[in-house]
Amino acid sequence: MKLVFTDLDGTLLDHDSYSFEAARPALDLLALRGIPVILASSKTEAEMRPIAEAIGITHPMIVENGAGVVGLDTETAFSKGNLQSPYSDLRSFLRELPKELGACFEGFGDWDVARVASETGLPFTAAELARQRHFSEPGRFTGTEVQRQAFIALLDAQGFSAVQGGRFFTLMPKTSKAERMAEVVAHYQRLNGGEIIRTVALGDAPNDLAMLEAADCGIIIANPAHKALPVTEREERGFILRSEQFGPEGWNIMIHQLVATGFL
């Protein structure tokens, strides 16, 4: 069996228009061959669900930068109401911080839709979807470096991590897209009697690199909006390829190339 994992923004979706239409021929080809496409994004499930529906896929999705995975065969305990969600635990952690440290961080849970729209540049409807979080909390940390390190140490003690992105300081469980990819692969192995699964992963940014490295074949999609990913040993050995074209156009060409060579 074969699985294709893909980032969205700048990879399957055009960096400027957010369209995937240039990749439609490859998406149709994968559907024809019965190869599931697994979306893996920093977006929330609420943001990703309409995209998945527009593409026409119903497979599991890796959400919130790998902080969670949805659509597997078993419900999580928190979805059944037996446990708090990771997001609830993060918000509880923030409420219980010493006052002087808690005042240094504001996240999406502290902001209304208008503030999220202002901070992200998203329209109100999209900002509302971005606030529907289950696993991670983006925000801004305004304290000193000493306070930041104290904050991170307390997070670590509770089993969470903090990642500074281009825009937000994001709190999340200690996991990654790569770990979630392994979880999804195990899910399909259970469904298929332990069958060996070949994986392809496509991405454009540093937060995709672990997923690209873990796949049988990783594909770096060119994105002029940021610096190119570094060349790793796995790429030097031929397990990671690069597209020349940007976004969904590059996605389309690289998938067709893998089908033509028999990898997919």
PDB file of N, CA, C and O in Angstrom, residues 1 21 25 43 49 61 65 69 73 76 79-81 91 98-99 143 149-150 154 168 182 191 201 205 238-239 244 264:
ATOM      1  N   MET A   1       0.842  -1.194   0.000  1.00  0.00           N
ATOM      2  CA  MET A   1       0.000   0.000   0.000  1.00  0.00           C
ATOM      3  C   MET A   1       0.883   1.252   0.000  1.00  0.00           C
ATOM      4  O   MET A   1       2.016   1.227   0.484  1.00  0.00           O
ATOM      5  N   GLU A  21      -5.768  24.019  -7.571  1.00  0.00           N
ATOM      6  CA  GLU A  21      -6.229  23.563  -8.884  1.00  0.00           C
ATOM      7  C   GLU A  21      -5.093  23.085  -9.776  1.00  0.00           C
ATOM      8  O   GLU A  21      -5.279  22.175 -10.588  1.00  0.00           O
ATOM      9  N   PRO A  25      -4.782  17.475 -11.519  1.00  0.00           N
ATOM     10  CA  PRO A  25      -4.513  16.251 -12.291  1.00  0.00           C
ATOM     11  C   PRO A  25      -3.823  15.164 -11.467  1.00  0.00           C
ATOM     12  O   PRO A  25      -4.182  13.983 -11.569  1.00  0.00           O
ATOM     13  N   LYS A  43      -2.759  24.209  10.230  1.00  0.00           N
ATOM     14  CA  LYS A  43      -4.134  24.666  10.362  1.00  0.00           C
ATOM     15  C   LYS A  43      -4.920  23.786  11.329  1.00  0.00           C
ATOM     16  O   LYS A  43      -4.541  22.645  11.605  1.00  0.00           O
ATOM     17  N   ARG A  49     -11.002  21.007   7.144  1.00  0.00           N
ATOM     18  CA  ARG A  49     -12.118  20.190   6.690  1.00  0.00           C
ATOM     19  C   ARG A  49     -12.711  20.696   5.365  1.00  0.00           C
ATOM     20  O   ARG A  49     -12.930  19.886   4.437  1.00  0.00           O
ATOM     21  N   MET A  61      -6.417  13.298   8.981  1.00  0.00           N
ATOM     22  CA  MET A  61      -5.649  14.519   8.764  1.00  0.00           C
ATOM     23  C   MET A  61      -4.762  14.791   9.981  1.00  0.00           C
ATOM     24  O   MET A  61      -5.178  14.576  11.114  1.00  0.00           O
ATOM     25  N   ASN A  65      -0.028  21.522  13.188  1.00  0.00           N
ATOM     26  CA  ASN A  65       1.420  21.315  13.110  1.00  0.00           C
ATOM     27  C   ASN A  65       1.886  19.991  13.718  1.00  0.00           C
ATOM     28  O   ASN A  65       3.006  19.874  14.213  1.00  0.00           O
ATOM     29  N   VAL A  69      -4.034  14.451  15.460  1.00  0.00           N
ATOM     30  CA  VAL A  69      -4.442  13.748  14.247  1.00  0.00           C
ATOM     31  C   VAL A  69      -5.911  13.405  14.416  1.00  0.00           C
ATOM     32  O   VAL A  69      -6.357  13.007  15.491  1.00  0.00           O
ATOM     33  N   ASP A  73      -9.429   5.322  13.298  1.00  0.00           N
ATOM     34  CA  ASP A  73     -10.512   4.375  13.544  1.00  0.00           C
ATOM     35  C   ASP A  73     -11.035   4.414  14.970  1.00  0.00           C
ATOM     36  O   ASP A  73     -12.130   3.963  15.251  1.00  0.00           O
ATOM     37  N   THR A  76     -10.464   9.508  20.327  1.00  0.00           N
ATOM     38  CA  THR A  76      -9.603   9.799  21.465  1.00  0.00           C
ATOM     39  C   THR A  76     -10.463   9.919  22.715  1.00  0.00           C
ATOM     40  O   THR A  76     -11.657  10.203  22.648  1.00  0.00           O
ATOM     41  N   SER A  79     -12.252  13.211  23.050  1.00  0.00           N
ATOM     42  CA  SER A  79     -13.388  13.437  22.149  1.00  0.00           C
ATOM     43  C   SER A  79     -14.645  12.765  22.701  1.00  0.00           C
ATOM     44  O   SER A  79     -15.757  13.162  22.379  1.00  0.00           O
ATOM     45  N   LYS A  80     -14.476  11.735  23.522  1.00  0.00           N
ATOM     46  CA  LYS A  80     -15.610  11.073  24.152  1.00  0.00           C
ATOM     47  C   LYS A  80     -16.018  11.765  25.452  1.00  0.00           C
ATOM     48  O   LYS A  80     -16.984  11.382  26.089  1.00  0.00           O
ATOM     49  N   GLY A  81     -15.245  12.764  25.867  1.00  0.00           N
ATOM     50  CA  GLY A  81     -15.562  13.475  27.093  1.00  0.00           C
ATOM     51  C   GLY A  81     -14.945  12.865  28.328  1.00  0.00           C
ATOM     52  O   GLY A  81     -15.227  13.296  29.448  1.00  0.00           O
ATOM     53  N   ARG A  91      -4.748  25.644  28.306  1.00  0.00           N
ATOM     54  CA  ARG A  91      -5.422  26.819  28.865  1.00  0.00           C
ATOM     55  C   ARG A  91      -5.434  26.761  30.389  1.00  0.00           C
ATOM     56  O   ARG A  91      -5.280  27.791  31.062  1.00  0.00           O
ATOM     57  N   PRO A  98       2.066  31.725  37.720  1.00  0.00           N
ATOM     58  CA  PRO A  98       2.225  32.916  38.561  1.00  0.00           C
ATOM     59  C   PRO A  98       1.813  34.156  37.768  1.00  0.00           C
ATOM     60  O   PRO A  98       2.093  34.252  36.559  1.00  0.00           O
ATOM     61  N   LYS A  99       1.176  35.101  38.429  1.00  0.00           N
ATOM     62  CA  LYS A  99       0.589  36.244  37.729  1.00  0.00           C
ATOM     63  C   LYS A  99       1.585  36.979  36.841  1.00  0.00           C
ATOM     64  O   LYS A  99       1.279  37.325  35.694  1.00  0.00           O
ATOM     65  N   GLY A 143       7.434  38.846  27.409  1.00  0.00           N
ATOM     66  CA  GLY A 143       8.330  39.000  28.554  1.00  0.00           C
ATOM     67  C   GLY A 143       9.796  39.044  28.149  1.00  0.00           C
ATOM     68  O   GLY A 143      10.150  39.027  26.969  1.00  0.00           O
ATOM     69  N   GLN A 149      12.457  31.688  29.279  1.00  0.00           N
ATOM     70  CA  GLN A 149      13.070  30.411  29.648  1.00  0.00           C
ATOM     71  C   GLN A 149      12.346  29.779  30.836  1.00  0.00           C
ATOM     72  O   GLN A 149      12.181  28.556  30.894  1.00  0.00           O
ATOM     73  N   ALA A 150      11.911  30.593  31.786  1.00  0.00           N
ATOM     74  CA  ALA A 150      11.147  30.077  32.929  1.00  0.00           C
ATOM     75  C   ALA A 150       9.806  29.526  32.456  1.00  0.00           C
ATOM     76  O   ALA A 150       9.344  28.470  32.931  1.00  0.00           O
ATOM     77  N   LEU A 154       8.501  25.510  32.656  1.00  0.00           N
ATOM     78  CA  LEU A 154       7.238  25.075  33.257  1.00  0.00           C
ATOM     79  C   LEU A 154       6.404  24.290  32.241  1.00  0.00           C
ATOM     80  O   LEU A 154       5.775  23.291  32.583  1.00  0.00           O
ATOM     81  N   PHE A 168       3.941  33.538  15.330  1.00  0.00           N
ATOM     82  CA  PHE A 168       3.448  33.258  16.668  1.00  0.00           C
ATOM     83  C   PHE A 168       4.370  32.347  17.477  1.00  0.00           C
ATOM     84  O   PHE A 168       5.139  31.557  16.933  1.00  0.00           O
ATOM     85  N   ALA A 182       3.706   8.483  11.448  1.00  0.00           N
ATOM     86  CA  ALA A 182       3.896   7.093  11.879  1.00  0.00           C
ATOM     87  C   ALA A 182       2.604   6.527  12.471  1.00  0.00           C
ATOM     88  O   ALA A 182       2.273   5.350  12.260  1.00  0.00           O
ATOM     89  N   LEU A 191      -5.515  -1.772   9.346  1.00  0.00           N
ATOM     90  CA  LEU A 191      -6.639  -2.002   8.433  1.00  0.00           C
ATOM     91  C   LEU A 191      -6.311  -3.007   7.336  1.00  0.00           C
ATOM     92  O   LEU A 191      -7.222  -3.623   6.768  1.00  0.00           O
ATOM     93  N   ALA A 201       6.106  12.048   1.256  1.00  0.00           N
ATOM     94  CA  ALA A 201       5.735  13.261   1.979  1.00  0.00           C
ATOM     95  C   ALA A 201       6.199  14.475   1.200  1.00  0.00           C
ATOM     96  O   ALA A 201       7.317  14.497   0.673  1.00  0.00           O
ATOM     97  N   ALA A 205       8.585  23.795   4.170  1.00  0.00           N
ATOM     98  CA  ALA A 205       9.079  24.626   5.272  1.00  0.00           C
ATOM     99  C   ALA A 205       9.808  23.799   6.327  1.00  0.00           C
ATOM    100  O   ALA A 205       9.721  22.566   6.344  1.00  0.00           O
ATOM    101  N   GLY A 238      19.591  10.433  -2.049  1.00  0.00           N
ATOM    102  CA  GLY A 238      18.560  10.278  -3.064  1.00  0.00           C
ATOM    103  C   GLY A 238      17.164  10.002  -2.556  1.00  0.00           C
ATOM    104  O   GLY A 238      16.256   9.742  -3.361  1.00  0.00           O
ATOM    105  N   PHE A 239      16.956  10.084  -1.245  1.00  0.00           N
ATOM    106  CA  PHE A 239      15.637   9.795  -0.689  1.00  0.00           C
ATOM    107  C   PHE A 239      14.747  11.031  -0.621  1.00  0.00           C
ATOM    108  O   PHE A 239      13.550  10.918  -0.336  1.00  0.00           O
ATOM    109  N   GLU A 244      11.279  21.984  -9.089  1.00  0.00           N
ATOM    110  CA  GLU A 244      11.733  23.262  -9.633  1.00  0.00           C
ATOM    111  C   GLU A 244      10.583  24.270  -9.649  1.00  0.00           C
ATOM    112  O   GLU A 244      10.797  25.463  -9.472  1.00  0.00           O
ATOM    113  N   LEU A 264       4.996   5.294  -7.141  1.00  0.00           N
ATOM    114  CA  LEU A 264       3.601   5.379  -6.696  1.00  0.00           C
ATOM    115  C   LEU A 264       2.709   4.591  -7.657  1.00  0.00           C
ATOM    116  O   LEU A 264       3.004   4.498  -8.847  1.00  0.00           O
TER     117      LEU A 264
END
